PDB file of C-alpha atoms in Angstrom:
ATOM      1  CA  THR H  20     216.899 -51.585  84.467  1.00  0.00           C
ATOM      2  CA  GLY H  21     218.039 -48.208  85.461  1.00  0.00           C
ATOM      3  CA  SER H  22     216.945 -45.024  83.962  1.00  0.00           C
ATOM      4  CA  ARG H  23     217.249 -41.259  82.579  1.00  0.00           C
ATOM      5  CA  ASP H  24     213.986 -40.556  85.255  1.00  0.00           C
ATOM      6  CA  LYS H  25     216.440 -41.712  88.184  1.00  0.00           C
ATOM      7  CA  THR H  26     214.711 -45.101  89.116  1.00  0.00           C
ATOM      8  CA  VAL H  27     215.823 -48.607  88.787  1.00  0.00           C
ATOM      9  CA  ARG H  28     212.845 -50.949  87.830  1.00  0.00           C
ATOM     10  CA  LEU H  29     212.717 -54.635  88.388  1.00  0.00           C
ATOM     11  CA  TRP H  30     210.711 -56.906  86.073  1.00  0.00           C
ATOM     12  CA  ARG H  31     209.315 -60.330  85.962  1.00  0.00           C
ATOM     13  CA  THR H  32     211.282 -62.272  83.083  1.00  0.00           C
ATOM     14  CA  SER H  33     208.367 -64.649  82.221  1.00  0.00           C
ATOM     15  CA  ASP H  34     205.965 -62.021  81.555  1.00  0.00           C
ATOM     16  CA  GLY H  35     207.564 -58.323  81.550  1.00  0.00           C
ATOM     17  CA  ALA H  36     205.211 -57.370  84.675  1.00  0.00           C
ATOM     18  CA  PRO H  37     206.765 -54.789  86.776  1.00  0.00           C
ATOM     19  CA  LEU H  38     207.906 -55.835  90.387  1.00  0.00           C
ATOM     20  CA  LEU H  39     209.508 -53.140  92.008  1.00  0.00           C
ATOM     21  CA  THR H  40     210.192 -49.562  91.361  1.00  0.00           C
ATOM     22  CA  ILE H  41     213.591 -48.234  93.403  1.00  0.00           C
ATOM     23  CA  ALA H  42     213.071 -44.682  93.960  1.00  0.00           C
ATOM     24  CA  GLY H  43     215.971 -42.534  95.480  1.00  0.00           C
ATOM     25  CA  GLN H  44     218.645 -41.963  93.007  1.00  0.00           C
ATOM     26  CA  ASP H  45     219.926 -38.346  92.702  1.00  0.00           C
ATOM     27  CA  SER H  46     220.542 -38.731  89.200  1.00  0.00           C
ATOM     28  CA  ILE H  47     220.694 -41.082  85.934  1.00  0.00           C
ATOM     29  CA  VAL H  48     221.081 -44.391  86.474  1.00  0.00           C
ATOM     30  CA  PHE H  49     223.847 -45.762  83.770  1.00  0.00           C
ATOM     31  CA  ALA H  50     224.549 -48.905  85.159  1.00  0.00           C
ATOM     32  CA  LEU H  51     223.891 -51.720  87.948  1.00  0.00           C
ATOM     33  CA  ALA H  52     224.182 -55.119  88.856  1.00  0.00           C
ATOM     34  CA  TYR H  53     222.792 -57.966  91.557  1.00  0.00           C
ATOM     35  CA  SER H  54     225.121 -59.289  93.996  1.00  0.00           C
ATOM     36  CA  PRO H  55     225.540 -62.976  93.563  1.00  0.00           C
ATOM     37  CA  ASP H  56     223.257 -63.919  96.381  1.00  0.00           C
ATOM     38  CA  GLY H  57     220.438 -61.511  94.721  1.00  0.00           C
ATOM     39  CA  ALA H  58     220.331 -59.989  98.014  1.00  0.00           C
ATOM     40  CA  THR H  59     221.604 -56.585  96.712  1.00  0.00           C
ATOM     41  CA  ILE H  60     221.481 -54.431  93.929  1.00  0.00           C
ATOM     42  CA  ALA H  61     224.405 -52.338  93.407  1.00  0.00           C
ATOM     43  CA  THR H  62     223.565 -48.719  91.065  1.00  0.00           C
ATOM     44  CA  GLY H  63     226.243 -46.434  89.518  1.00  0.00           C
ATOM     45  CA  SER H  64     224.520 -42.852  88.245  1.00  0.00           C
ATOM     46  CA  HIS H  65     225.733 -39.642  86.628  1.00  0.00           C
ATOM     47  CA  ASP H  66     226.482 -38.019  90.456  1.00  0.00           C
ATOM     48  CA  ASN H  67     229.882 -39.835  90.845  1.00  0.00           C
ATOM     49  CA  ALA H  68     228.041 -42.382  93.365  1.00  0.00           C
ATOM     50  CA  VAL H  69     226.916 -46.017  93.996  1.00  0.00           C
ATOM     51  CA  ARG H  70     224.334 -46.857  95.707  1.00  0.00           C
ATOM     52  CA  LEU H  71     223.617 -50.166  97.602  1.00  0.00           C
ATOM     53  CA  TRP H  72     219.585 -51.347  97.355  1.00  0.00           C
ATOM     54  CA  ARG H  73     218.322 -54.475  99.186  1.00  0.00           C
ATOM     55  CA  ALA H  74     216.744 -56.201  96.443  1.00  0.00           C
ATOM     56  CA  ALA H  75     213.495 -57.611  98.215  1.00  0.00           C
ATOM     57  CA  ASP H  76     212.159 -54.046  99.169  1.00  0.00           C
ATOM     58  CA  GLY H  77     214.175 -51.272  97.540  1.00  0.00           C
ATOM     59  CA  THR H  78     215.712 -50.318 100.949  1.00  0.00           C
ATOM     60  CA  HIS H  79     218.794 -47.618 100.411  1.00  0.00           C
ATOM     61  CA  LEU H  80     221.474 -49.450 102.430  1.00  0.00           C
ATOM     62  CA  GLN H  81     224.412 -47.443 101.560  1.00  0.00           C
ATOM     63  CA  THR H  82     226.331 -44.823  99.197  1.00  0.00           C
ATOM     64  CA  LEU H  83     229.700 -44.897  98.329  1.00  0.00           C
ATOM     65  CA  THR H  84     231.734 -41.808  96.913  1.00  0.00           C
ATOM     66  CA  GLY H  85     234.831 -41.552  95.716  1.00  0.00           C
ATOM     67  CA  HIS H  86     235.125 -41.286  91.580  1.00  0.00           C
ATOM     68  CA  ARG H  87     235.246 -37.742  90.172  1.00  0.00           C
ATOM     69  CA  ASP H  88     232.946 -37.934  87.227  1.00  0.00           C
ATOM     70  CA  CYS H  89     230.076 -40.319  86.082  1.00  0.00           C
ATOM     71  CA  LEU H  90     229.595 -44.128  87.209  1.00  0.00           C
ATOM     72  CA  ARG H  91     229.086 -46.002  84.050  1.00  0.00           C
ATOM     73  CA  ALA H  92     230.091 -49.489  84.981  1.00  0.00           C
ATOM     74  CA  VAL H  93     230.029 -51.957  88.249  1.00  0.00           C
ATOM     75  CA  ALA H  94     230.082 -55.360  89.390  1.00  0.00           C
ATOM     76  CA  PHE H  95     230.219 -57.638  92.128  1.00  0.00           C
ATOM     77  CA  SER H  96     233.134 -60.380  93.028  1.00  0.00           C
ATOM     78  CA  PRO H  97     231.676 -63.708  92.419  1.00  0.00           C
ATOM     79  CA  ASP H  98     231.815 -63.972  96.356  1.00  0.00           C
ATOM     80  CA  GLY H  99     229.908 -60.626  96.959  1.00  0.00           C
ATOM     81  CA  THR H 100     232.564 -59.391  98.778  1.00  0.00           C
ATOM     82  CA  THR H 101     233.770 -56.750  96.458  1.00  0.00           C
ATOM     83  CA  ILE H 102     232.600 -54.211  94.048  1.00  0.00           C
ATOM     84  CA  ALA H 103     234.532 -53.004  91.280  1.00  0.00           C
ATOM     85  CA  THR H 104     233.223 -49.621  89.612  1.00  0.00           C
ATOM     86  CA  GLY H 105     234.466 -47.760  86.366  1.00  0.00           C
ATOM     87  CA  SER H 106     233.558 -44.116  85.396  1.00  0.00           C
ATOM     88  CA  ASP H 107     234.128 -41.230  83.019  1.00  0.00           C
ATOM     89  CA  ASP H 108     237.314 -40.140  85.269  1.00  0.00           C
ATOM     90  CA  ALA H 109     239.268 -43.226  83.534  1.00  0.00           C
ATOM     91  CA  SER H 110     239.881 -44.845  87.148  1.00  0.00           C
ATOM     92  CA  LEU H 111     238.955 -48.476  88.159  1.00  0.00           C
ATOM     93  CA  GLN H 112     237.661 -48.613  91.749  1.00  0.00           C
ATOM     94  CA  LEU H 113     237.145 -51.802  94.360  1.00  0.00           C
ATOM     95  CA  TRP H 114     234.521 -51.193  97.475  1.00  0.00           C
ATOM     96  CA  ARG H 115     234.223 -53.837 100.217  1.00  0.00           C
ATOM     97  CA  THR H 116     230.649 -54.583 100.154  1.00  0.00           C
ATOM     98  CA  ALA H 117     230.163 -55.423 104.216  1.00  0.00           C
ATOM     99  CA  ASP H 118     230.494 -51.600 104.914  1.00  0.00           C
ATOM    100  CA  GLY H 119     231.136 -49.560 101.914  1.00  0.00           C
ATOM    101  CA  ALA H 120     235.358 -49.167 102.816  1.00  0.00           C
ATOM    102  CA  HIS H 121     237.126 -48.091  99.438  1.00  0.00           C
ATOM    103  CA  LEU H 122     239.972 -50.677  99.081  1.00  0.00           C
ATOM    104  CA  GLN H 123     241.804 -49.497  95.811  1.00  0.00           C
ATOM    105  CA  THR H 124     242.433 -47.079  92.845  1.00  0.00           C
ATOM    106  CA  LEU H 125     243.484 -48.622  89.673  1.00  0.00           C
ATOM    107  CA  THR H 126     244.392 -46.053  86.920  1.00  0.00           C
ATOM    108  CA  GLY H 127     245.964 -46.951  83.768  1.00  0.00           C
ATOM    109  CA  HIS H 128     242.520 -46.009  81.167  1.00  0.00           C
ATOM    110  CA  ARG H 129     243.184 -42.850  79.304  1.00  0.00           C
ATOM    111  CA  ARG H 130     239.313 -42.340  78.970  1.00  0.00           C
ATOM    112  CA  ARG H 131     236.136 -43.432  80.321  1.00  0.00           C
ATOM    113  CA  VAL H 132     236.224 -47.041  81.637  1.00  0.00           C
ATOM    114  CA  CYS H 133     232.756 -48.191  80.218  1.00  0.00           C
ATOM    115  CA  ALA H 134     232.633 -51.968  80.905  1.00  0.00           C
ATOM    116  CA  VAL H 135     233.862 -54.158  84.139  1.00  0.00           C
ATOM    117  CA  SER H 136     233.745 -57.736  84.487  1.00  0.00           C
ATOM    118  CA  TYR H 137     235.366 -60.542  87.129  1.00  0.00           C
ATOM    119  CA  SER H 138     236.646 -63.448  86.022  1.00  0.00           C
ATOM    120  CA  PRO H 139     234.922 -66.966  87.265  1.00  0.00           C
ATOM    121  CA  ASP H 140     237.589 -67.087  89.891  1.00  0.00           C
ATOM    122  CA  GLY H 141     237.357 -63.380  91.049  1.00  0.00           C
ATOM    123  CA  THR H 142     241.100 -62.935  90.403  1.00  0.00           C
ATOM    124  CA  THR H 143     241.313 -60.528  88.007  1.00  0.00           C
ATOM    125  CA  ILE H 144     238.907 -57.690  86.940  1.00  0.00           C
ATOM    126  CA  ALA H 145     238.800 -56.990  82.941  1.00  0.00           C
ATOM    127  CA  THR H 146     237.693 -53.610  81.850  1.00  0.00           C
ATOM    128  CA  ALA H 147     236.923 -51.763  78.602  1.00  0.00           C
ATOM    129  CA  SER H 148     237.211 -47.925  77.860  1.00  0.00           C
ATOM    130  CA  LEU H 149     236.813 -45.544  75.537  1.00  0.00           C
ATOM    131  CA  ASP H 150     240.728 -45.181  74.491  1.00  0.00           C
ATOM    132  CA  LYS H 151     239.725 -48.583  72.733  1.00  0.00           C
ATOM    133  CA  THR H 152     241.662 -50.979  75.312  1.00  0.00           C
ATOM    134  CA  VAL H 153     241.099 -53.573  77.584  1.00  0.00           C
ATOM    135  CA  ARG H 154     242.689 -54.235  80.748  1.00  0.00           C
ATOM    136  CA  LEU H 155     243.559 -56.905  82.856  1.00  0.00           C
ATOM    137  CA  TRP H 156     243.806 -56.218  86.531  1.00  0.00           C
ATOM    138  CA  ARG H 157     245.319 -58.354  89.462  1.00  0.00           C
ATOM    139  CA  PRO H 158     244.122 -56.249  92.455  1.00  0.00           C
ATOM    140  CA  GLY H 159     246.104 -56.784  95.848  1.00  0.00           C
TER     141      GLY H 159
END
């Protein structure tokens, strides 16, 4: 879970016991996602940044910057090589997981992008926005 107290907490699903608290965010955590292999957690926050964390111990791996407003959505591609992020700046941005390189900015929404999801084959990304639209993207 991500929180207003700038932490991410991992919980054991069988009994709800806390497993790990990740501190080190600079602001409220609005979005998070596990990589497909479970090794990495990506968080999106109020400070416009995406942070990558080692899931096993909470070690900070890297910070990705480029959005101009709060991060509201984050998703890993099915193969884990790319991260898609949605923001209050109405954009969808794509990042290479291995080195954090910014790959592409996609625009078209008029308001906040509040949800991002990859298709199972990774070729299409769906975004939902406060502009009352859902868009399908095929980044190239």
